[in-house]
Short mmCIF file of C-alpha atoms and ligand atoms in Angstrom, two decimals:
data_model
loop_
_atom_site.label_atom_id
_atom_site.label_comp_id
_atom_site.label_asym_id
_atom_site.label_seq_id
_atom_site.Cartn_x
_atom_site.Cartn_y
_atom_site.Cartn_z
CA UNK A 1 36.93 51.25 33.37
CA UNK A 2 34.22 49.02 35.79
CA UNK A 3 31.09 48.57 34.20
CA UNK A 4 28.10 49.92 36.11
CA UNK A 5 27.63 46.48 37.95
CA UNK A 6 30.81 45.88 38.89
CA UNK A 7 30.91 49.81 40.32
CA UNK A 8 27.69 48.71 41.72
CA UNK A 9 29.31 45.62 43.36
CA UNK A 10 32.00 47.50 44.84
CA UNK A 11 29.91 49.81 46.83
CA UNK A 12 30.24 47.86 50.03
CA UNK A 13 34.19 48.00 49.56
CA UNK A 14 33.97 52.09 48.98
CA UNK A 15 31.57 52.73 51.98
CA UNK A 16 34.78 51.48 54.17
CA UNK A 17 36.83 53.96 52.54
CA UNK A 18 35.01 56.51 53.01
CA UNK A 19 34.81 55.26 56.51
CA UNK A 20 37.82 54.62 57.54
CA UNK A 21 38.48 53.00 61.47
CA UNK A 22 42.11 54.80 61.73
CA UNK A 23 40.50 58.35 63.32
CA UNK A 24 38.25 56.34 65.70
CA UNK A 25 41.23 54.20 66.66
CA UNK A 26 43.40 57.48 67.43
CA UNK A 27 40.38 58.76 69.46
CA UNK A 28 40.27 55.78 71.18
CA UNK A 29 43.69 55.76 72.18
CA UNK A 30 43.60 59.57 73.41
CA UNK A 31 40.62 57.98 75.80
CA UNK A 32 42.73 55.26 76.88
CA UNK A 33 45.42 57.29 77.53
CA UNK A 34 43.58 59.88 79.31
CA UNK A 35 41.35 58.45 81.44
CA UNK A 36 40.86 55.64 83.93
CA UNK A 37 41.39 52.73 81.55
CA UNK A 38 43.49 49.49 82.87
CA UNK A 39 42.85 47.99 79.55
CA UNK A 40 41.97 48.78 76.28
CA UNK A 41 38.16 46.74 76.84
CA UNK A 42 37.89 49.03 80.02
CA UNK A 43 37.37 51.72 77.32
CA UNK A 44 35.60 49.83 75.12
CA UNK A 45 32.90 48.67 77.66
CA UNK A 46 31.68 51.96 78.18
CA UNK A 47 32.20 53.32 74.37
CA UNK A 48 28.71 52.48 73.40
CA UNK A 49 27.08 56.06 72.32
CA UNK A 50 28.10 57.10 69.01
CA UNK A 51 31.08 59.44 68.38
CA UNK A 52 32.06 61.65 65.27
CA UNK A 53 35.77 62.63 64.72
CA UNK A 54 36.85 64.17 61.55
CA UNK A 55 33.90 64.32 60.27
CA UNK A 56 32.77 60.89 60.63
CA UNK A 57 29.87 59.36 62.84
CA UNK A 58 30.78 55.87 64.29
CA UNK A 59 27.27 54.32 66.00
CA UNK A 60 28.72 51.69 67.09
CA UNK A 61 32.27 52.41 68.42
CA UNK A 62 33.01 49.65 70.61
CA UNK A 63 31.77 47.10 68.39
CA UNK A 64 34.22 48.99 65.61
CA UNK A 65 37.42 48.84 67.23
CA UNK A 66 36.71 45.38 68.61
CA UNK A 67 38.86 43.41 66.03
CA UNK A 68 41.29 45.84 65.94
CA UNK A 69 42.26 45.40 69.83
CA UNK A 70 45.13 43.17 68.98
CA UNK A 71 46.51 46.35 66.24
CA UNK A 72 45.75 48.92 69.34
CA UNK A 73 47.19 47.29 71.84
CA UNK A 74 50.52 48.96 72.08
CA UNK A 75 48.46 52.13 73.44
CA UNK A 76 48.94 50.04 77.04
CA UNK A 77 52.51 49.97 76.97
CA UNK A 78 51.92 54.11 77.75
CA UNK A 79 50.62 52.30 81.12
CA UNK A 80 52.18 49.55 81.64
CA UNK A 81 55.96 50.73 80.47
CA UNK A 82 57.73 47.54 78.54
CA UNK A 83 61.55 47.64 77.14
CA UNK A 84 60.98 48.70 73.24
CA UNK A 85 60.21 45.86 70.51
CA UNK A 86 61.50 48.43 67.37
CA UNK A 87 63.06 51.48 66.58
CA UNK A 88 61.06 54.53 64.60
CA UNK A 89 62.77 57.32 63.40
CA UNK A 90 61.04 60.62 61.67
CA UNK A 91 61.30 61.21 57.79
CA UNK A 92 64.73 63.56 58.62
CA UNK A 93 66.01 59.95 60.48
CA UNK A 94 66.13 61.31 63.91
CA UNK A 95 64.35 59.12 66.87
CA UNK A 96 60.65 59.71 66.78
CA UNK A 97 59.06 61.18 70.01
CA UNK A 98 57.53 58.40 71.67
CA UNK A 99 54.13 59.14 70.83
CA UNK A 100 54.56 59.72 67.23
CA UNK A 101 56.35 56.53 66.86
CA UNK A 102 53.52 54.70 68.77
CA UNK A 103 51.26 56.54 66.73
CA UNK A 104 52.79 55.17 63.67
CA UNK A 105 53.11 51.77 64.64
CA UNK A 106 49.30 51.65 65.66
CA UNK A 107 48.32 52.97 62.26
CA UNK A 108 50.13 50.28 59.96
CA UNK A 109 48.49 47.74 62.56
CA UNK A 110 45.05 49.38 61.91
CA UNK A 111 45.50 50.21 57.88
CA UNK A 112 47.49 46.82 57.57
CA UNK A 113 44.13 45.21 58.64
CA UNK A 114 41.54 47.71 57.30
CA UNK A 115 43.03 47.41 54.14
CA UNK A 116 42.89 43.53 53.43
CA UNK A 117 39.24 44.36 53.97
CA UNK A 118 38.58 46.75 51.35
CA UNK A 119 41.05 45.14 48.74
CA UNK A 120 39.41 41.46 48.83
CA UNK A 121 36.10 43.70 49.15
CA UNK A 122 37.21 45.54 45.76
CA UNK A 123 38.77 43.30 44.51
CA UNK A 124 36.35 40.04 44.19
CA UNK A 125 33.91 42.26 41.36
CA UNK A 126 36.53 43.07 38.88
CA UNK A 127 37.23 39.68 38.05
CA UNK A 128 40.90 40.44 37.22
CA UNK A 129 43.93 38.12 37.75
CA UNK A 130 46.36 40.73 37.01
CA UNK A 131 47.45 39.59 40.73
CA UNK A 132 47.62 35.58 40.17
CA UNK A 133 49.75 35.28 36.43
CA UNK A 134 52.66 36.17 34.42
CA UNK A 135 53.27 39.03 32.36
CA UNK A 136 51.50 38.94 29.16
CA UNK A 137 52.72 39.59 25.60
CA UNK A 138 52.08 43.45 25.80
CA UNK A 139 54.33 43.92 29.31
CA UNK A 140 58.16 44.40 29.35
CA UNK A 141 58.93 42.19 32.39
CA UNK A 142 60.01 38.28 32.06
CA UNK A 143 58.48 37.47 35.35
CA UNK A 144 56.48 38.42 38.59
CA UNK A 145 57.05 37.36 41.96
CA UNK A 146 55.44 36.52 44.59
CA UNK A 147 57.06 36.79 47.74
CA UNK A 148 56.33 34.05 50.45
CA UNK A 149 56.81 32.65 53.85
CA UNK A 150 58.51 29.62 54.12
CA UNK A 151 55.39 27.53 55.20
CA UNK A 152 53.58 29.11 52.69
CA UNK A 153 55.26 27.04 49.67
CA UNK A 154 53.45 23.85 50.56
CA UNK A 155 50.09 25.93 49.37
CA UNK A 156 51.74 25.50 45.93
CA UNK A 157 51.87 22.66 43.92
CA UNK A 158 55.17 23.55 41.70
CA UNK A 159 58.71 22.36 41.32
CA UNK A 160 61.60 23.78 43.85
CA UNK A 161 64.66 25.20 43.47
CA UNK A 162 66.58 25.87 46.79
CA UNK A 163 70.39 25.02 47.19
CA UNK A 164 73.37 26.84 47.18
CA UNK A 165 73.30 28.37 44.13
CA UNK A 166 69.75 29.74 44.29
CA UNK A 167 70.96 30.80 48.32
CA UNK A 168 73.37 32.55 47.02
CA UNK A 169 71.14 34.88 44.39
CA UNK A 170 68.37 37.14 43.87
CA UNK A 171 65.79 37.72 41.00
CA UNK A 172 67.42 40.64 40.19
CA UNK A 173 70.79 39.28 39.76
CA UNK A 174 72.56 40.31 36.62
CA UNK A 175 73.32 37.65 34.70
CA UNK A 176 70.16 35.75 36.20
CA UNK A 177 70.62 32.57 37.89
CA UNK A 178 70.53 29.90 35.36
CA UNK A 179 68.30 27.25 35.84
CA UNK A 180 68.05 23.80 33.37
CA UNK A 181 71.01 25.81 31.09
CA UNK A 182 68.83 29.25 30.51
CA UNK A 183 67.43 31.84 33.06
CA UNK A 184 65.79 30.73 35.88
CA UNK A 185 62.81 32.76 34.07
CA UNK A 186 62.80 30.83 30.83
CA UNK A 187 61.59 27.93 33.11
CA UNK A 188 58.08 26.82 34.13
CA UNK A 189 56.54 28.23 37.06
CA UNK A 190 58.75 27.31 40.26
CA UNK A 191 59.22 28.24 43.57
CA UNK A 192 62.54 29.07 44.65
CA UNK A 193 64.53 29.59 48.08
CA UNK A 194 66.71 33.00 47.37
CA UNK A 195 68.87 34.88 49.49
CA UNK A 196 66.36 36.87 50.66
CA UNK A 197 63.79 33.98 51.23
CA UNK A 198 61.33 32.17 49.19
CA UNK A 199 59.08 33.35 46.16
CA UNK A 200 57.12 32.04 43.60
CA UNK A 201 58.54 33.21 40.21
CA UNK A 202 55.49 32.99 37.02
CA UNK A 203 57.54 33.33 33.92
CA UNK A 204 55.79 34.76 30.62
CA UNK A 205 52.11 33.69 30.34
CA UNK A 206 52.42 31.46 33.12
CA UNK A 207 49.40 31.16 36.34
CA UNK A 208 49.53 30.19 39.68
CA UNK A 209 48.40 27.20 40.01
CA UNK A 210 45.85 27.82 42.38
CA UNK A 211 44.18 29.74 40.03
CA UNK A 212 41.34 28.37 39.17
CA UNK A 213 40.81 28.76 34.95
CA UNK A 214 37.00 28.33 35.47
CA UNK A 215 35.80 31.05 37.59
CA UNK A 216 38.95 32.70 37.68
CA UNK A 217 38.84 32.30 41.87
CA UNK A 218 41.54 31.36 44.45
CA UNK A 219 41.09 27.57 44.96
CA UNK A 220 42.60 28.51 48.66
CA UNK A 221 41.19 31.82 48.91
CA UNK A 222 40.48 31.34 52.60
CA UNK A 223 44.55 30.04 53.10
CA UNK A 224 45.98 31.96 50.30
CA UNK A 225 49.70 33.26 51.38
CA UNK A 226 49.92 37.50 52.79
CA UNK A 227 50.89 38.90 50.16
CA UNK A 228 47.77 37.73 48.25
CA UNK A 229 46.17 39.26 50.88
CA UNK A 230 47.37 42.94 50.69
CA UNK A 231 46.73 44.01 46.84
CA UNK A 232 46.94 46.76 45.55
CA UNK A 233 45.81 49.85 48.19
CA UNK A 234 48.74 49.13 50.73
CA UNK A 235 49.90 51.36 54.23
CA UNK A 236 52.88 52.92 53.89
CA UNK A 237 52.94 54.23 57.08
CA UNK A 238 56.51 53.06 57.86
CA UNK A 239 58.98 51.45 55.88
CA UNK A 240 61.17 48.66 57.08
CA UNK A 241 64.73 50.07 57.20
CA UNK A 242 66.99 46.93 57.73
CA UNK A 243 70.27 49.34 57.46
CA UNK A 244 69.34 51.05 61.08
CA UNK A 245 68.41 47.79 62.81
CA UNK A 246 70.18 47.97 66.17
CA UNK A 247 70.91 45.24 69.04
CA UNK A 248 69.68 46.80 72.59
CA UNK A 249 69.70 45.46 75.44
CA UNK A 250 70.69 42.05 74.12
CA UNK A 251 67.65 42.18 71.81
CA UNK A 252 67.85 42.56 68.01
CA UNK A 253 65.36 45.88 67.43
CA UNK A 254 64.14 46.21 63.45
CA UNK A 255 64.11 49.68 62.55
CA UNK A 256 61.53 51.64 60.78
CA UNK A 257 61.22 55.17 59.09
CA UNK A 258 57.68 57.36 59.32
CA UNK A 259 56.29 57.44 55.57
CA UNK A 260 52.74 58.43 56.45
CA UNK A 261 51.39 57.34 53.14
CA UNK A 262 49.19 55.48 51.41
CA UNK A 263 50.26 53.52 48.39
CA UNK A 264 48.18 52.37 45.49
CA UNK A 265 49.11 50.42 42.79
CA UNK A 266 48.07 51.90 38.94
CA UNK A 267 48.08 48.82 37.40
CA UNK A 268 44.67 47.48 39.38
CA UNK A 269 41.69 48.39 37.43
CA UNK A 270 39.78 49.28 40.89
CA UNK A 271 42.58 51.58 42.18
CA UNK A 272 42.15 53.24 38.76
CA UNK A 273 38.82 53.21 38.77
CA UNK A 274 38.59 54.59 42.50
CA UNK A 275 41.22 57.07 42.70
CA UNK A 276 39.46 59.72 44.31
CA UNK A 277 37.66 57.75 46.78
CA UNK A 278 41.24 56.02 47.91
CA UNK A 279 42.56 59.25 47.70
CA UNK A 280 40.24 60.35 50.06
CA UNK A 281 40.43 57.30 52.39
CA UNK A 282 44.31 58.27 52.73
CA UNK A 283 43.51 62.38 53.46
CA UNK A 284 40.84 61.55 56.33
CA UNK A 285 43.84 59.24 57.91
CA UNK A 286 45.77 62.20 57.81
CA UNK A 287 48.22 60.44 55.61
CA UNK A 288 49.38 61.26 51.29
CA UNK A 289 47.83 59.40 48.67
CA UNK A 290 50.85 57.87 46.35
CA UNK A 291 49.69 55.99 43.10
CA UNK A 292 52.63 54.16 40.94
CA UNK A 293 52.63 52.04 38.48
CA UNK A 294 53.94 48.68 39.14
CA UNK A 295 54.09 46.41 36.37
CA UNK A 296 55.24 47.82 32.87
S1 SF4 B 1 47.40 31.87 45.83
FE1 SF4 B 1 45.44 32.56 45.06
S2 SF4 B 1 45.45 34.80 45.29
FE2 SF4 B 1 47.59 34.08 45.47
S3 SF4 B 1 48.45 34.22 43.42
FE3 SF4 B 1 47.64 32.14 43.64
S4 SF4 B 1 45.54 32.26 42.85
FE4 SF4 B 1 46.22 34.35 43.21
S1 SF4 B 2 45.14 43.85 39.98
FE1 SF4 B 2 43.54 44.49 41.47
S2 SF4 B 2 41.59 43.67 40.68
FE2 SF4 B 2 43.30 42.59 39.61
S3 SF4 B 2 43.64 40.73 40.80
FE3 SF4 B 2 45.06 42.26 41.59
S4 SF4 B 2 43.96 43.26 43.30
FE4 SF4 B 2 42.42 42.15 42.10
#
């Protein structure tokens, strides 16, 4: 449970949920798409009044959407036809109609970046690190991992292990990789290059070492990797479905399957503590609320 300050400190973070940008971005796009629009800004220059959709007032539309124009853009391909980028098929893994897959696409864009929002707005008054160390003496798992982008490992200051034998595995391999004589695990904090690209692994009461023990802050909070950036209310609009990836055209299409869900993680003390209001967030995007318990 919060205390009453820290609820009190998330209230910013729980007016966007109860606010969320997704139904004004799918108004916006039946605009665009309707009317005399070259451009997504044509629409916004004249979307000045206030609008209410779903229940929801937005005063200031235009100024709203504006950082989401990048995440709305694929409304323009309706106009301006383009060869496709992706594949989207429904939940039965047929094709979607073309409008329900841009539909889709447009709302992971717009939750992807609503959503890093709320979470560092929610997440900055628990004062939790859950996210940032190892499991602790009470959990069942040897490790957590943090996934990352290859030019994302210079952000950490830790050993590396990348070479054919840690190319050729996975953290789930059974028997683990074995690192030093004993598994890779057992080890201090590393980062290692896998077969399915780099993580940082944080062994048994291990931290990352950007953490800082003082405040209990990200010492590179403004350039700390993506995934720090998307705990623990993520879109699960579509899920990335490698096995139907296709070539086309000469082009290599990824291939993704309609979810329509939001997914929140038990193990955060403000998804716990904010269940209802995330589980409202996800019913006025149309989408199902899903809360799971991630780390044992
Ligand atoms: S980089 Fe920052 S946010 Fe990410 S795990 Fe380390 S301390 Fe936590
Ligand atoms: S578990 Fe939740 S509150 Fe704790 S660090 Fe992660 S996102 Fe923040």
């Amino acid at each position: 449970m919060l205390t009453i300050r820290q609820i009190a400190l998330s209230r910013p973070g729980l007016a966007r949920l109860a606010n969320p940008v997704l139904p004004l971005a799918r108004l916006a796009g039946m605009l665009y798409l309707t009317g005399p629009f070259r451009a997504l800004e044509d629409l916004l220059a004249v979307l000045n009044e206030p609008v209410e959709t779903t229940g929801i007032s937005y005063d200031r539309p235009a100024a709203l959407l504006h950082p989401y124009l990048d995440a709305l853009r694929p409304f323009e391909r309706i106009k301006n036809p383009q060869p496709p980028s992706r594949l989207i098929f429904g939940a039965n893994l047929e094709p979607a109609e073309q409008f329900i897959a841009l539909d889709s696409w447009i709302s992971q864009n717009v939750l992807t970046r609503e959503l890093e929002e709320i979470n560092s707005l929610l997440c900055g008054p628990c004062g939790c690190t859950l996210c940032c160390t190892g499991p602790s003496a009470g959990q069942a798992q040897e490790f957590f991992e943090i996934p990352l982008a290859e030019n994302e490992t210079a952000l950490f200051d830790l050993p590396e292990f990348a070479d054919e034998k840690t190319r050729a595995a996975t953290p789930d391999d059974e028997p683990s990789l074995l690192v030093n004589g004993a598994p890779f695990y057992a080890n201090q904090a590393a980062l290692y290059g896998w077969r399915n690209g780099w993580s940082m692994i944080l062994p048994r009461g291990s931290r990352c070492p950007n953490l800082d023990g003082g405040t209990g802050g990200c010492r590179i909070y403004p350039d700390r990797p993506e995934v720090c950036r998307r705990p623990q209310i993520f879109p699960y609009m579509l899920d990335r479905e490698p096995a139907r990836d296709m070539e086309y055209q000469g082009r290599f299409l990824p291939a993704f399957v309609i979810r329509a869900k939001i997914l929140a993680i038990w193990d955060c003390p403000y998804v716990k503590q904010f269940q209802d209001e995330i589980a409202g967030y996800a019913q006025l995007c149309g989408l199902e609320p899903i809360f799971k318990q991630n780390k044992a």
